[in-house]
């Protein structure tokens, strides 16, 4: 099925280049070069990905992102920022943007980000319809009651440990970077270090793995992050 992309960008050169490339890649691209029209379009039509430039006439990309989320639209949003707009990046993530790309960028990089977002959206849909519990080895996770039972005995997991485990299960088989885990499980409100992830993974292994020193469910992917294979 052809994926629909909305691109809201006011630099004609970028609009032209991206429309060309994305169309060549098989995407159906709709463009708006002004903020109000972009926002209206995002709210009225259905897209698979929305790409927002931040600096736009009339309504900024951040405003549009907020419009979208306020209307309960969960379409992945990728923001395009000018170099050095660090504050915008944090604000944007709080407003519900899913990813960022700093200008100038290479088109293949953009394509990779789009593919990753589409993959993630598909997985989220699948996990949403999945059953309320999941079993691996002698461990059973009940997502509804937030309970984890091992060998018939209830485990005492902290809220963060449970959320981390849930994220692992929902993304079974995928290599997850520490940054992704921080963003997805901890969010941007708290500012823990990536070390926090390692500590929580160690705790989860203590509680879930038959032999925590030789994990068989939550694996370390050297240089990249972690992978759940239960
Ligand atoms: Ca702009």
mmCIF file of C-alpha atoms and ligand atoms in Angstrom:
data_model
loop_
_atom_site.group_PDB
_atom_site.id
_atom_site.type_symbol
_atom_site.label_atom_id
_atom_site.label_comp_id
_atom_site.label_asym_id
_atom_site.label_seq_id
_atom_site.Cartn_x
_atom_site.Cartn_y
_atom_site.Cartn_z
ATOM 1 C CA UNK A 1 0.000 0.000 0.000
ATOM 2 C CA UNK A 2 1.353 3.416 -0.908
ATOM 3 C CA UNK A 3 2.353 5.425 2.131
ATOM 4 C CA UNK A 4 1.224 9.021 2.279
ATOM 5 C CA UNK A 5 3.603 11.716 3.436
ATOM 6 C CA UNK A 6 2.702 15.293 4.282
ATOM 7 C CA UNK A 7 5.627 17.675 3.911
ATOM 8 C CA UNK A 8 5.222 21.178 5.333
ATOM 9 C CA UNK A 9 8.265 23.199 4.283
ATOM 10 C CA UNK A 10 8.647 26.721 2.941
ATOM 11 C CA UNK A 11 12.001 26.444 1.179
ATOM 12 C CA UNK A 12 11.129 25.725 -2.468
ATOM 13 C CA UNK A 13 14.476 23.995 -3.098
ATOM 14 C CA UNK A 14 13.959 21.505 -0.313
ATOM 15 C CA UNK A 15 10.322 20.938 -1.292
ATOM 16 C CA UNK A 16 11.372 20.172 -4.850
ATOM 17 C CA UNK A 17 14.240 17.851 -3.936
ATOM 18 C CA UNK A 18 12.306 15.927 -1.315
ATOM 19 C CA UNK A 19 9.151 15.603 -3.390
ATOM 20 C CA UNK A 20 11.245 14.188 -6.212
ATOM 21 C CA UNK A 21 13.143 11.716 -4.120
ATOM 22 C CA UNK A 22 10.222 10.590 -1.980
ATOM 23 C CA UNK A 23 8.028 10.106 -5.027
ATOM 24 C CA UNK A 24 10.789 8.055 -6.635
ATOM 25 C CA UNK A 25 10.861 5.908 -3.513
ATOM 26 C CA UNK A 26 7.180 5.161 -4.007
ATOM 27 C CA UNK A 27 5.674 7.543 -1.488
ATOM 28 C CA UNK A 28 2.628 9.650 -2.187
ATOM 29 C CA UNK A 29 3.760 13.163 -1.244
ATOM 30 C CA UNK A 30 1.515 16.099 -0.380
ATOM 31 C CA UNK A 31 3.188 19.444 0.241
ATOM 32 C CA UNK A 32 2.211 22.688 1.919
ATOM 33 C CA UNK A 33 4.531 25.672 2.077
ATOM 34 C CA UNK A 34 2.774 27.646 4.773
ATOM 35 C CA UNK A 35 1.902 26.864 8.397
ATOM 36 C CA UNK A 36 -1.855 27.372 8.546
ATOM 37 C CA UNK A 37 -2.504 25.385 5.402
ATOM 38 C CA UNK A 38 -0.109 22.711 6.681
ATOM 39 C CA UNK A 39 -1.966 22.421 9.962
ATOM 40 C CA UNK A 40 -5.347 22.264 8.242
ATOM 41 C CA UNK A 41 -4.129 19.580 5.884
ATOM 42 C CA UNK A 42 -2.644 17.517 8.733
ATOM 43 C CA UNK A 43 -5.926 17.620 10.634
ATOM 44 C CA UNK A 44 -8.249 16.963 7.710
ATOM 45 C CA UNK A 45 -6.478 14.223 5.818
ATOM 46 C CA UNK A 46 -4.885 10.990 6.846
ATOM 47 C CA UNK A 47 -1.126 10.485 6.401
ATOM 48 C CA UNK A 48 1.395 7.825 7.362
ATOM 49 C CA UNK A 49 4.122 10.360 8.187
ATOM 50 C CA UNK A 50 4.133 14.110 8.673
ATOM 51 C CA UNK A 51 7.359 16.047 8.079
ATOM 52 C CA UNK A 52 7.387 19.535 9.567
ATOM 53 C CA UNK A 53 9.869 22.303 9.101
ATOM 54 C CA UNK A 54 9.977 24.418 12.259
ATOM 55 C CA UNK A 55 10.320 27.931 10.846
ATOM 56 C CA UNK A 56 7.246 28.447 8.665
ATOM 57 C CA UNK A 57 5.097 31.436 7.755
ATOM 58 C CA UNK A 58 1.959 31.927 9.929
ATOM 59 C CA UNK A 59 2.218 28.820 12.064
ATOM 60 C CA UNK A 60 5.431 27.074 13.144
ATOM 61 C CA UNK A 61 6.129 23.380 12.839
ATOM 62 C CA UNK A 62 5.977 23.179 16.635
ATOM 63 C CA UNK A 63 2.478 24.695 16.609
ATOM 64 C CA UNK A 64 1.361 22.269 13.927
ATOM 65 C CA UNK A 65 2.760 19.351 15.901
ATOM 66 C CA UNK A 66 0.777 20.525 18.905
ATOM 67 C CA UNK A 67 -2.393 20.888 16.775
ATOM 68 C CA UNK A 68 -1.968 17.325 15.571
ATOM 69 C CA UNK A 69 -1.501 15.766 19.007
ATOM 70 C CA UNK A 70 -4.261 17.858 20.581
ATOM 71 C CA UNK A 71 -6.600 16.371 17.997
ATOM 72 C CA UNK A 72 -5.531 12.906 19.076
ATOM 73 C CA UNK A 73 -3.802 12.123 15.792
ATOM 74 C CA UNK A 74 -0.918 9.716 16.382
ATOM 75 C CA UNK A 75 0.734 9.890 12.976
ATOM 76 C CA UNK A 76 4.546 9.870 13.342
ATOM 77 C CA UNK A 77 5.977 13.392 13.115
ATOM 78 C CA UNK A 78 9.493 14.118 11.908
ATOM 79 C CA UNK A 79 10.757 17.649 12.501
ATOM 80 C CA UNK A 80 13.307 19.477 10.390
ATOM 81 C CA UNK A 81 15.372 21.929 12.412
ATOM 82 C CA UNK A 82 18.018 24.435 11.513
ATOM 83 C CA UNK A 83 21.427 23.699 12.963
ATOM 84 C CA UNK A 84 21.715 24.556 16.656
ATOM 85 C CA UNK A 85 18.019 24.771 17.503
ATOM 86 C CA UNK A 86 18.515 22.609 20.580
ATOM 87 C CA UNK A 87 15.719 24.229 22.545
ATOM 88 C CA UNK A 88 13.250 23.641 19.712
ATOM 89 C CA UNK A 89 14.229 20.007 19.709
ATOM 90 C CA UNK A 90 13.366 19.512 23.372
ATOM 91 C CA UNK A 91 10.151 21.504 23.036
ATOM 92 C CA UNK A 92 9.202 19.564 19.927
ATOM 93 C CA UNK A 93 9.670 16.207 21.603
ATOM 94 C CA UNK A 94 7.506 17.371 24.486
ATOM 95 C CA UNK A 95 4.851 18.412 21.983
ATOM 96 C CA UNK A 96 4.859 14.914 20.561
ATOM 97 C CA UNK A 97 7.333 14.883 17.683
ATOM 98 C CA UNK A 98 8.844 11.439 17.109
ATOM 99 C CA UNK A 99 12.135 12.292 15.493
ATOM 100 C CA UNK A 100 14.390 15.108 14.370
ATOM 101 C CA UNK A 101 16.665 15.870 11.509
ATOM 102 C CA UNK A 102 18.970 18.858 11.447
ATOM 103 C CA UNK A 103 19.454 20.829 8.236
ATOM 104 C CA UNK A 104 21.370 20.429 6.064
ATOM 105 C CA UNK A 105 20.817 16.676 5.851
ATOM 106 C CA UNK A 106 21.472 13.985 3.276
ATOM 107 C CA UNK A 107 18.338 12.581 1.648
ATOM 108 C CA UNK A 108 19.303 8.933 2.390
ATOM 109 C CA UNK A 109 19.391 9.878 6.076
ATOM 110 C CA UNK A 110 15.856 11.253 5.799
ATOM 111 C CA UNK A 111 14.695 8.120 3.987
ATOM 112 C CA UNK A 112 16.169 5.937 6.736
ATOM 113 C CA UNK A 113 14.386 7.954 9.422
ATOM 114 C CA UNK A 114 11.090 7.713 7.544
ATOM 115 C CA UNK A 115 11.432 3.957 7.206
ATOM 116 C CA UNK A 116 12.245 3.613 10.894
ATOM 117 C CA UNK A 117 9.187 5.663 11.865
ATOM 118 C CA UNK A 118 6.920 3.648 9.591
ATOM 119 C CA UNK A 119 8.288 0.406 11.053
ATOM 120 C CA UNK A 120 7.729 1.651 14.558
ATOM 121 C CA UNK A 121 4.176 2.748 13.757
ATOM 122 C CA UNK A 122 3.392 -0.687 12.321
ATOM 123 C CA UNK A 123 4.809 -2.405 15.395
ATOM 124 C CA UNK A 124 2.788 -0.166 17.688
ATOM 125 C CA UNK A 125 -0.367 -1.091 15.812
ATOM 126 C CA UNK A 126 0.472 -4.765 16.097
ATOM 127 C CA UNK A 127 1.213 -4.541 19.791
ATOM 128 C CA UNK A 128 -2.015 -2.627 20.337
ATOM 129 C CA UNK A 129 -4.052 -5.546 19.062
ATOM 130 C CA UNK A 130 -1.885 -8.148 20.745
ATOM 131 C CA UNK A 131 -3.198 -10.005 23.750
ATOM 132 C CA UNK A 132 -2.961 -8.610 27.227
ATOM 133 C CA UNK A 133 -0.325 -11.013 28.400
ATOM 134 C CA UNK A 134 2.964 -12.399 27.206
ATOM 135 C CA UNK A 135 4.920 -15.432 28.250
ATOM 136 C CA UNK A 136 8.588 -16.248 27.823
ATOM 137 C CA UNK A 137 10.436 -19.080 29.578
ATOM 138 C CA UNK A 138 8.902 -19.415 33.013
ATOM 139 C CA UNK A 139 7.905 -15.750 33.134
ATOM 140 C CA UNK A 140 4.419 -14.443 32.474
ATOM 141 C CA UNK A 141 3.712 -10.736 32.005
ATOM 142 C CA UNK A 142 0.186 -9.425 32.439
ATOM 143 C CA UNK A 143 0.018 -5.973 30.835
ATOM 144 C CA UNK A 144 -3.445 -5.214 32.102
ATOM 145 C CA UNK A 145 -2.734 -5.737 35.774
ATOM 146 C CA UNK A 146 0.969 -4.852 35.378
ATOM 147 C CA UNK A 147 1.950 -8.071 37.121
ATOM 148 C CA UNK A 148 4.866 -10.330 36.381
ATOM 149 C CA UNK A 149 4.878 -13.902 37.601
ATOM 150 C CA UNK A 150 7.879 -16.191 37.541
ATOM 151 C CA UNK A 151 7.484 -19.882 38.399
ATOM 152 C CA UNK A 152 4.097 -19.052 39.853
ATOM 153 C CA UNK A 153 5.481 -16.401 42.190
ATOM 154 C CA UNK A 154 4.707 -12.719 41.767
ATOM 155 C CA UNK A 155 7.753 -10.575 41.057
ATOM 156 C CA UNK A 156 8.248 -7.189 42.624
ATOM 157 C CA UNK A 157 9.024 -4.840 39.726
ATOM 158 C CA UNK A 158 9.211 -1.072 39.980
ATOM 159 C CA UNK A 159 7.023 0.951 37.624
ATOM 160 C CA UNK A 160 10.024 1.807 35.430
ATOM 161 C CA UNK A 161 11.222 -1.782 35.347
ATOM 162 C CA UNK A 162 7.776 -2.849 34.220
ATOM 163 C CA UNK A 163 7.561 -0.162 31.540
ATOM 164 C CA UNK A 164 11.009 -1.094 30.297
ATOM 165 C CA UNK A 165 10.057 -4.773 30.167
ATOM 166 C CA UNK A 166 6.854 -3.893 28.340
ATOM 167 C CA UNK A 167 8.795 -1.872 25.769
ATOM 168 C CA UNK A 168 11.197 -4.775 25.279
ATOM 169 C CA UNK A 169 8.334 -7.227 24.753
ATOM 170 C CA UNK A 170 6.550 -4.897 22.326
ATOM 171 C CA UNK A 171 9.745 -4.588 20.289
ATOM 172 C CA UNK A 172 10.846 -8.166 20.529
ATOM 173 C CA UNK A 173 13.800 -8.964 18.266
ATOM 174 C CA UNK A 174 14.646 -5.327 17.572
ATOM 175 C CA UNK A 175 17.931 -3.791 18.649
ATOM 176 C CA UNK A 176 17.001 -0.848 20.854
ATOM 177 C CA UNK A 177 19.502 1.916 21.507
ATOM 178 C CA UNK A 178 19.850 3.397 24.981
ATOM 179 C CA UNK A 179 18.688 6.722 23.558
ATOM 180 C CA UNK A 180 15.509 5.177 22.187
ATOM 181 C CA UNK A 181 14.809 3.448 25.498
ATOM 182 C CA UNK A 182 15.379 6.699 27.361
ATOM 183 C CA UNK A 183 13.062 8.607 25.036
ATOM 184 C CA UNK A 184 10.349 5.988 24.952
ATOM 185 C CA UNK A 185 10.347 4.714 28.523
ATOM 186 C CA UNK A 186 11.601 7.658 30.525
ATOM 187 C CA UNK A 187 10.466 10.470 28.255
ATOM 188 C CA UNK A 188 12.037 13.857 28.106
ATOM 189 C CA UNK A 189 10.700 15.247 31.365
ATOM 190 C CA UNK A 190 13.234 13.512 33.495
ATOM 191 C CA UNK A 191 16.795 13.724 32.287
ATOM 192 C CA UNK A 192 18.394 10.483 33.361
ATOM 193 C CA UNK A 193 21.650 9.360 31.802
ATOM 194 C CA UNK A 194 21.950 6.359 29.539
ATOM 195 C CA UNK A 195 23.606 4.682 32.520
ATOM 196 C CA UNK A 196 20.104 4.563 34.036
ATOM 197 C CA UNK A 197 19.149 2.125 31.291
ATOM 198 C CA UNK A 198 22.054 -0.181 32.109
ATOM 199 C CA UNK A 199 21.132 -0.200 35.780
ATOM 200 C CA UNK A 200 17.487 -1.008 35.094
ATOM 201 C CA UNK A 201 18.421 -3.712 32.608
ATOM 202 C CA UNK A 202 20.687 -5.249 35.247
ATOM 203 C CA UNK A 203 17.806 -5.231 37.744
ATOM 204 C CA UNK A 204 15.424 -6.796 35.221
ATOM 205 C CA UNK A 205 17.966 -9.499 34.469
ATOM 206 C CA UNK A 206 18.330 -10.223 38.181
ATOM 207 C CA UNK A 207 14.604 -10.750 38.417
ATOM 208 C CA UNK A 208 13.867 -12.488 35.114
ATOM 209 C CA UNK A 209 16.909 -14.327 33.867
ATOM 210 C CA UNK A 210 17.708 -17.896 34.973
ATOM 211 C CA UNK A 211 21.346 -16.816 35.006
ATOM 212 C CA UNK A 212 21.654 -12.993 35.090
ATOM 213 C CA UNK A 213 25.360 -13.181 34.258
ATOM 214 C CA UNK A 214 24.589 -14.983 31.023
ATOM 215 C CA UNK A 215 21.344 -13.383 29.905
ATOM 216 C CA UNK A 216 19.211 -15.297 27.445
ATOM 217 C CA UNK A 217 16.240 -12.918 27.207
ATOM 218 C CA UNK A 218 17.596 -9.380 27.416
ATOM 219 C CA UNK A 219 20.754 -9.421 25.340
ATOM 220 C CA UNK A 220 23.447 -6.780 25.101
ATOM 221 C CA UNK A 221 24.163 -5.697 21.534
ATOM 222 C CA UNK A 222 27.658 -4.301 21.812
ATOM 223 C CA UNK A 223 28.023 -0.711 20.770
ATOM 224 C CA UNK A 224 24.299 -0.446 19.981
ATOM 225 C CA UNK A 225 22.075 -1.226 22.923
ATOM 226 C CA UNK A 226 19.821 -4.093 23.936
ATOM 227 C CA UNK A 227 17.621 -6.685 22.332
ATOM 228 C CA UNK A 228 14.816 -8.721 23.861
ATOM 229 C CA UNK A 229 14.538 -12.227 22.469
ATOM 230 C CA UNK A 230 12.235 -13.949 24.979
HETATM 231 CA CA1 LIG B 1 11.617 27.255 7.001
#
